[in-house]
PDB file of C-alpha atoms in Angstrom:
ATOM      1  CA  UNK A   1      39.110 106.223-278.313  1.00 63.00           C
ATOM      2  CA  UNK A   2      40.545 109.574-279.158  1.00 88.00           C
ATOM      3  CA  UNK A   3      40.817 110.748-275.420  1.00 89.00           C
ATOM      4  CA  UNK A   4      42.728 107.701-274.601  1.00 94.00           C
ATOM      5  CA  UNK A   5      45.117 108.403-277.682  1.00 95.00           C
ATOM      6  CA  UNK A   6      45.737 112.108-276.576  1.00 96.00           C
ATOM      7  CA  UNK A   7      46.192 110.980-272.928  1.00 96.00           C
ATOM      8  CA  UNK A   8      48.915 108.283-274.535  1.00 95.00           C
ATOM      9  CA  UNK A   9      50.559 111.288-276.110  1.00 96.00           C
ATOM     10  CA  UNK A  10      50.904 113.615-273.088  1.00 97.00           C
ATOM     11  CA  UNK A  11      53.724 113.552-270.799  1.00 96.00           C
ATOM     12  CA  UNK A  12      55.250 115.989-268.220  1.00 97.00           C
ATOM     13  CA  UNK A  13      57.270 118.164-270.370  1.00 97.00           C
ATOM     14  CA  UNK A  14      60.653 119.143-268.946  1.00 96.00           C
ATOM     15  CA  UNK A  15      61.574 121.775-271.518  1.00 97.00           C
ATOM     16  CA  UNK A  16      59.130 123.959-273.399  1.00 98.00           C
ATOM     17  CA  UNK A  17      60.064 126.158-276.559  1.00 97.00           C
ATOM     18  CA  UNK A  18      58.356 129.469-275.646  1.00 97.00           C
ATOM     19  CA  UNK A  19      55.796 129.094-278.568  1.00 98.00           C
ATOM     20  CA  UNK A  20      52.642 130.607-277.695  1.00 98.00           C
ATOM     21  CA  UNK A  21      49.386 128.622-277.388  1.00 98.00           C
ATOM     22  CA  UNK A  22      46.303 130.142-279.472  1.00 98.00           C
ATOM     23  CA  UNK A  23      43.764 131.669-277.291  1.00 98.00           C
ATOM     24  CA  UNK A  24      40.994 129.634-278.492  1.00 98.00           C
ATOM     25  CA  UNK A  25      42.845 126.552-276.967  1.00 98.00           C
ATOM     26  CA  UNK A  26      43.490 128.433-273.613  1.00 98.00           C
ATOM     27  CA  UNK A  27      40.021 129.279-273.776  1.00 98.00           C
ATOM     28  CA  UNK A  28      38.751 125.801-274.122  1.00 98.00           C
ATOM     29  CA  UNK A  29      41.181 124.595-271.200  1.00 98.00           C
ATOM     30  CA  UNK A  30      39.664 127.444-269.070  1.00 98.00           C
ATOM     31  CA  UNK A  31      36.279 126.173-269.808  1.00 98.00           C
ATOM     32  CA  UNK A  32      37.115 122.483-269.032  1.00 98.00           C
ATOM     33  CA  UNK A  33      38.453 123.777-265.581  1.00 98.00           C
ATOM     34  CA  UNK A  34      35.133 125.485-264.917  1.00 98.00           C
ATOM     35  CA  UNK A  35      33.201 122.267-265.773  1.00 98.00           C
ATOM     36  CA  UNK A  36      35.411 120.362-263.219  1.00 98.00           C
ATOM     37  CA  UNK A  37      32.996 118.751-260.581  1.00 98.00           C
ATOM     38  CA  UNK A  38      33.391 120.141-257.098  1.00 98.00           C
ATOM     39  CA  UNK A  39      32.202 119.231-253.720  1.00 97.00           C
ATOM     40  CA  UNK A  40      28.673 120.755-253.017  1.00 96.00           C
ATOM     41  CA  UNK A  41      29.418 122.677-256.450  1.00 96.00           C
ATOM     42  CA  UNK A  42      31.341 125.547-254.561  1.00 98.00           C
ATOM     43  CA  UNK A  43      34.279 125.684-256.807  1.00 98.00           C
ATOM     44  CA  UNK A  44      36.393 126.814-253.973  1.00 98.00           C
ATOM     45  CA  UNK A  45      39.407 128.227-255.776  1.00 98.00           C
ATOM     46  CA  UNK A  46      40.474 130.371-258.490  1.00 98.00           C
ATOM     47  CA  UNK A  47      43.036 130.205-261.257  1.00 98.00           C
ATOM     48  CA  UNK A  48      45.426 132.516-262.364  1.00 98.00           C
ATOM     49  CA  UNK A  49      46.636 132.519-265.882  1.00 98.00           C
ATOM     50  CA  UNK A  50      49.978 134.147-266.069  1.00 98.00           C
ATOM     51  CA  UNK A  51      51.409 135.302-269.402  1.00 98.00           C
ATOM     52  CA  UNK A  52      53.485 138.493-267.934  1.00 98.00           C
ATOM     53  CA  UNK A  53      57.305 137.276-268.334  1.00 98.00           C
ATOM     54  CA  UNK A  54      58.635 139.493-265.492  1.00 98.00           C
ATOM     55  CA  UNK A  55      56.096 137.694-263.155  1.00 98.00           C
ATOM     56  CA  UNK A  56      57.138 134.219-264.476  1.00 98.00           C
ATOM     57  CA  UNK A  57      60.860 135.251-263.873  1.00 98.00           C
ATOM     58  CA  UNK A  58      59.953 136.155-260.332  1.00 98.00           C
ATOM     59  CA  UNK A  59      58.314 132.588-259.810  1.00 98.00           C
ATOM     60  CA  UNK A  60      61.102 130.490-261.285  1.00 98.00           C
ATOM     61  CA  UNK A  61      63.602 130.941-258.677  1.00 98.00           C
ATOM     62  CA  UNK A  62      60.948 129.871-255.884  1.00 98.00           C
ATOM     63  CA  UNK A  63      60.221 126.904-258.284  1.00 98.00           C
ATOM     64  CA  UNK A  64      63.435 124.918-258.270  1.00 97.00           C
ATOM     65  CA  UNK A  65      64.637 127.085-261.340  1.00 98.00           C
ATOM     66  CA  UNK A  66      62.542 125.015-263.442  1.00 97.00           C
ATOM     67  CA  UNK A  67      62.826 126.189-267.071  1.00 97.00           C
ATOM     68  CA  UNK A  68      59.209 125.435-267.928  1.00 98.00           C
ATOM     69  CA  UNK A  69      58.125 128.266-265.627  1.00 98.00           C
ATOM     70  CA  UNK A  70      59.689 130.990-267.786  1.00 98.00           C
ATOM     71  CA  UNK A  71      59.508 129.021-271.117  1.00 98.00           C
ATOM     72  CA  UNK A  72      55.769 128.184-271.013  1.00 98.00           C
ATOM     73  CA  UNK A  73      53.067 130.126-273.036  1.00 98.00           C
ATOM     74  CA  UNK A  74      50.910 130.329-270.076  1.00 98.00           C
ATOM     75  CA  UNK A  75      51.380 129.617-266.228  1.00 98.00           C
ATOM     76  CA  UNK A  76      48.214 128.387-264.777  1.00 98.00           C
ATOM     77  CA  UNK A  77      48.191 128.609-260.847  1.00 98.00           C
ATOM     78  CA  UNK A  78      45.489 127.082-258.777  1.00 98.00           C
ATOM     79  CA  UNK A  79      44.798 128.756-255.709  1.00 98.00           C
ATOM     80  CA  UNK A  80      42.233 127.515-252.954  1.00 98.00           C
ATOM     81  CA  UNK A  81      40.093 129.374-250.766  1.00 98.00           C
ATOM     82  CA  UNK A  82      42.061 129.653-247.422  1.00 98.00           C
ATOM     83  CA  UNK A  83      38.785 128.763-245.459  1.00 98.00           C
ATOM     84  CA  UNK A  84      34.913 128.342-246.243  1.00 98.00           C
ATOM     85  CA  UNK A  85      33.153 131.459-245.113  1.00 98.00           C
ATOM     86  CA  UNK A  86      29.426 132.223-244.892  1.00 98.00           C
ATOM     87  CA  UNK A  87      29.802 134.847-247.593  1.00 98.00           C
ATOM     88  CA  UNK A  88      31.612 132.525-249.900  1.00 98.00           C
ATOM     89  CA  UNK A  89      29.003 129.808-249.600  1.00 98.00           C
ATOM     90  CA  UNK A  90      26.184 131.939-249.945  1.00 98.00           C
ATOM     91  CA  UNK A  91      27.538 133.375-252.951  1.00 98.00           C
ATOM     92  CA  UNK A  92      27.496 130.094-254.727  1.00 97.00           C
ATOM     93  CA  UNK A  93      24.087 129.067-253.497  1.00 97.00           C
ATOM     94  CA  UNK A  94      22.712 132.405-254.491  1.00 97.00           C
ATOM     95  CA  UNK A  95      24.185 131.986-257.847  1.00 97.00           C
ATOM     96  CA  UNK A  96      22.813 128.825-258.412  1.00 96.00           C
ATOM     97  CA  UNK A  97      19.219 129.997-257.599  1.00 97.00           C
ATOM     98  CA  UNK A  98      19.674 133.009-259.872  1.00 97.00           C
ATOM     99  CA  UNK A  99      20.919 130.792-262.784  1.00 97.00           C
ATOM    100  CA  UNK A 100      18.088 128.185-262.365  1.00 96.00           C
ATOM    101  CA  UNK A 101      15.477 130.927-261.569  1.00 96.00           C
ATOM    102  CA  UNK A 102      13.736 129.417-258.803  1.00 95.00           C
ATOM    103  CA  UNK A 103      14.640 128.300-254.967  1.00 93.00           C
ATOM    104  CA  UNK A 104      14.374 124.798-253.842  1.00 92.00           C
ATOM    105  CA  UNK A 105      13.708 123.656-250.321  1.00 96.00           C
ATOM    106  CA  UNK A 106      16.092 120.767-250.351  1.00 96.00           C
ATOM    107  CA  UNK A 107      18.610 122.896-251.738  1.00 95.00           C
ATOM    108  CA  UNK A 108      18.163 125.514-249.189  1.00 97.00           C
ATOM    109  CA  UNK A 109      18.346 122.939-246.549  1.00 98.00           C
ATOM    110  CA  UNK A 110      21.606 121.812-247.786  1.00 97.00           C
ATOM    111  CA  UNK A 111      22.940 125.293-247.769  1.00 97.00           C
ATOM    112  CA  UNK A 112      21.893 125.498-244.211  1.00 98.00           C
ATOM    113  CA  UNK A 113      23.688 122.563-243.290  1.00 98.00           C
ATOM    114  CA  UNK A 114      26.906 123.854-245.010  1.00 98.00           C
ATOM    115  CA  UNK A 115      26.526 126.999-243.122  1.00 98.00           C
ATOM    116  CA  UNK A 116      26.361 125.147-239.734  1.00 98.00           C
ATOM    117  CA  UNK A 117      29.367 123.198-240.630  1.00 97.00           C
ATOM    118  CA  UNK A 118      32.201 124.602-242.879  1.00 98.00           C
ATOM    119  CA  UNK A 119      32.509 128.352-241.431  1.00 97.00           C
ATOM    120  CA  UNK A 120      32.907 126.482-237.978  1.00 97.00           C
ATOM    121  CA  UNK A 121      35.646 124.194-238.988  1.00 97.00           C
ATOM    122  CA  UNK A 122      39.494 124.823-238.533  1.00 98.00           C
ATOM    123  CA  UNK A 123      40.653 126.945-241.441  1.00 98.00           C
ATOM    124  CA  UNK A 124      43.550 124.566-242.361  1.00 98.00           C
ATOM    125  CA  UNK A 125      41.018 121.738-242.377  1.00 98.00           C
ATOM    126  CA  UNK A 126      39.126 124.063-244.831  1.00 98.00           C
ATOM    127  CA  UNK A 127      41.901 124.896-246.945  1.00 98.00           C
ATOM    128  CA  UNK A 128      42.966 121.206-247.452  1.00 98.00           C
ATOM    129  CA  UNK A 129      39.317 120.301-248.483  1.00 98.00           C
ATOM    130  CA  UNK A 130      39.146 123.192-250.812  1.00 98.00           C
ATOM    131  CA  UNK A 131      42.672 122.306-252.410  1.00 98.00           C
ATOM    132  CA  UNK A 132      41.509 118.672-253.123  1.00 98.00           C
ATOM    133  CA  UNK A 133      38.661 120.505-255.187  1.00 98.00           C
ATOM    134  CA  UNK A 134      41.276 122.487-257.126  1.00 98.00           C
ATOM    135  CA  UNK A 135      43.009 119.237-257.660  1.00 98.00           C
ATOM    136  CA  UNK A 136      39.955 117.741-259.518  1.00 98.00           C
ATOM    137  CA  UNK A 137      40.094 120.937-261.913  1.00 98.00           C
ATOM    138  CA  UNK A 138      43.819 120.649-262.377  1.00 98.00           C
ATOM    139  CA  UNK A 139      43.402 117.123-263.424  1.00 98.00           C
ATOM    140  CA  UNK A 140      40.802 117.942-265.768  1.00 98.00           C
ATOM    141  CA  UNK A 141      42.906 120.756-267.152  1.00 98.00           C
ATOM    142  CA  UNK A 142      45.602 118.301-268.026  1.00 98.00           C
ATOM    143  CA  UNK A 143      43.168 116.210-269.922  1.00 97.00           C
ATOM    144  CA  UNK A 144      41.963 119.245-271.713  1.00 98.00           C
ATOM    145  CA  UNK A 145      45.422 120.188-272.744  1.00 98.00           C
ATOM    146  CA  UNK A 146      46.292 116.932-273.984  1.00 97.00           C
ATOM    147  CA  UNK A 147      42.752 116.909-276.014  1.00 96.00           C
ATOM    148  CA  UNK A 148      44.088 120.567-277.550  1.00 97.00           C
ATOM    149  CA  UNK A 149      47.516 119.011-278.461  1.00 97.00           C
ATOM    150  CA  UNK A 150      49.094 121.236-275.958  1.00 98.00           C
ATOM    151  CA  UNK A 151      51.969 120.186-273.611  1.00 98.00           C
ATOM    152  CA  UNK A 152      51.388 120.882-269.888  1.00 98.00           C
ATOM    153  CA  UNK A 153      53.566 119.857-266.572  1.00 98.00           C
ATOM    154  CA  UNK A 154      52.004 119.088-263.351  1.00 98.00           C
ATOM    155  CA  UNK A 155      54.220 121.029-260.990  1.00 97.00           C
ATOM    156  CA  UNK A 156      54.056 120.814-256.990  1.00 97.00           C
ATOM    157  CA  UNK A 157      57.802 121.646-256.987  1.00 97.00           C
ATOM    158  CA  UNK A 158      57.689 125.296-255.716  1.00 98.00           C
ATOM    159  CA  UNK A 159      57.149 127.307-252.400  1.00 98.00           C
ATOM    160  CA  UNK A 160      53.645 128.115-251.861  1.00 98.00           C
ATOM    161  CA  UNK A 161      54.331 130.800-249.392  1.00 98.00           C
ATOM    162  CA  UNK A 162      56.590 132.498-251.969  1.00 98.00           C
ATOM    163  CA  UNK A 163      54.238 132.256-254.768  1.00 98.00           C
ATOM    164  CA  UNK A 164      51.467 133.529-252.634  1.00 98.00           C
ATOM    165  CA  UNK A 165      53.502 136.389-251.756  1.00 98.00           C
ATOM    166  CA  UNK A 166      54.698 137.206-255.439  1.00 98.00           C
ATOM    167  CA  UNK A 167      50.930 137.112-256.390  1.00 98.00           C
ATOM    168  CA  UNK A 168      49.437 138.649-253.519  1.00 98.00           C
ATOM    169  CA  UNK A 169      47.149 136.021-252.914  1.00 98.00           C
ATOM    170  CA  UNK A 170      46.948 135.777-249.063  1.00 98.00           C
ATOM    171  CA  UNK A 171      45.344 139.317-249.213  1.00 98.00           C
ATOM    172  CA  UNK A 172      42.702 137.706-251.491  1.00 98.00           C
ATOM    173  CA  UNK A 173      41.946 134.834-248.978  1.00 98.00           C
ATOM    174  CA  UNK A 174      43.721 132.272-251.343  1.00 98.00           C
ATOM    175  CA  UNK A 175      46.603 129.862-251.142  1.00 98.00           C
ATOM    176  CA  UNK A 176      48.568 128.563-254.099  1.00 98.00           C
ATOM    177  CA  UNK A 177      48.318 124.547-254.370  1.00 98.00           C
ATOM    178  CA  UNK A 178      49.570 123.661-257.647  1.00 98.00           C
ATOM    179  CA  UNK A 179      50.868 125.064-260.835  1.00 98.00           C
ATOM    180  CA  UNK A 180      50.428 123.845-264.513  1.00 98.00           C
ATOM    181  CA  UNK A 181      52.740 125.324-267.031  1.00 98.00           C
ATOM    182  CA  UNK A 182      51.096 125.214-270.559  1.00 98.00           C
ATOM    183  CA  UNK A 183      53.097 125.489-273.794  1.00 98.00           C
ATOM    184  CA  UNK A 184      54.998 123.400-276.417  1.00 98.00           C
ATOM    185  CA  UNK A 185      57.757 120.915-275.904  1.00 97.00           C
ATOM    186  CA  UNK A 186      61.202 121.564-276.748  1.00 96.00           C
ATOM    187  CA  UNK A 187      61.946 118.069-277.989  1.00 93.00           C
ATOM    188  CA  UNK A 188      65.591 118.702-278.704  1.00 94.00           C
ATOM    189  CA  UNK A 189      66.251 119.497-275.234  1.00 94.00           C
ATOM    190  CA  UNK A 190      64.103 117.423-273.075  1.00 93.00           C
ATOM    191  CA  UNK A 191      65.327 114.283-271.903  1.00 94.00           C
ATOM    192  CA  UNK A 192      62.193 112.786-271.105  1.00 93.00           C
ATOM    193  CA  UNK A 193      60.329 113.226-274.486  1.00 93.00           C
ATOM    194  CA  UNK A 194      61.299 109.793-276.166  1.00 90.00           C
ATOM    195  CA  UNK A 195      61.121 107.613-272.908  1.00 93.00           C
ATOM    196  CA  UNK A 196      58.234 105.068-272.968  1.00 93.00           C
ATOM    197  CA  UNK A 197      55.354 106.070-270.610  1.00 93.00           C
ATOM    198  CA  UNK A 198      55.413 103.602-267.732  1.00 95.00           C
ATOM    199  CA  UNK A 199      52.307 102.674-265.542  1.00 95.00           C
ATOM    200  CA  UNK A 200      51.311  99.995-263.113  1.00 95.00           C
ATOM    201  CA  UNK A 201      49.724  96.957-264.431  1.00 96.00           C
ATOM    202  CA  UNK A 202      45.741  97.038-264.402  1.00 95.00           C
ATOM    203  CA  UNK A 203      45.960  94.074-261.901  1.00 95.00           C
ATOM    204  CA  UNK A 204      48.112  96.154-259.590  1.00 96.00           C
ATOM    205  CA  UNK A 205      45.906  99.337-260.150  1.00 96.00           C
ATOM    206  CA  UNK A 206      42.579  98.082-259.987  1.00 97.00           C
ATOM    207  CA  UNK A 207      40.505  95.888-257.768  1.00 96.00           C
ATOM    208  CA  UNK A 208      37.371  94.850-258.777  1.00 96.00           C
ATOM    209  CA  UNK A 209      34.380  93.953-256.299  1.00 97.00           C
ATOM    210  CA  UNK A 210      31.545  92.137-257.856  1.00 95.00           C
TER     211      UNK A 210
END
């Protein structure tokens, strides 16, 4: 299967060569992110796609000085909503009604249920929930990169507070949760490139309940 072959090919590149990824491939990765499923269809996150080298240079020191930050083509920063608000929930439900061209009683009742629950919860609980949704899209981005023949490095090794400050995220009601440098591997300088991929056996990973 082509997708599985691509996933076997991918790995978390530890060195990138600075080569630019064609915009068409970046657009396809962004579309895959957009198509990711999220709880209640709210898509409670935004994605910053950074090519500005000065900004990447600022982010590198607060990301354990990892070279992929500055040597990647595009740096994807996934930033989740800091909390759920009535305005944010209504905006997405209104968009659904606009695109579909009608209102559904069941859907509107579901809207009311969320409005009664989410905005009244603790903001940190809401952020954690939103961050989980961002991770679903993040995972789909990794698969899309592999399908496009583009390297990507899943990256949690950074200071979210510092990245938020550099990008001005808190002012927008966002908090960074994970990053994905995207580019092409520097095979000559990457210690990981030729090492065999290691995963649990299916027996250790999967329990089938008939």
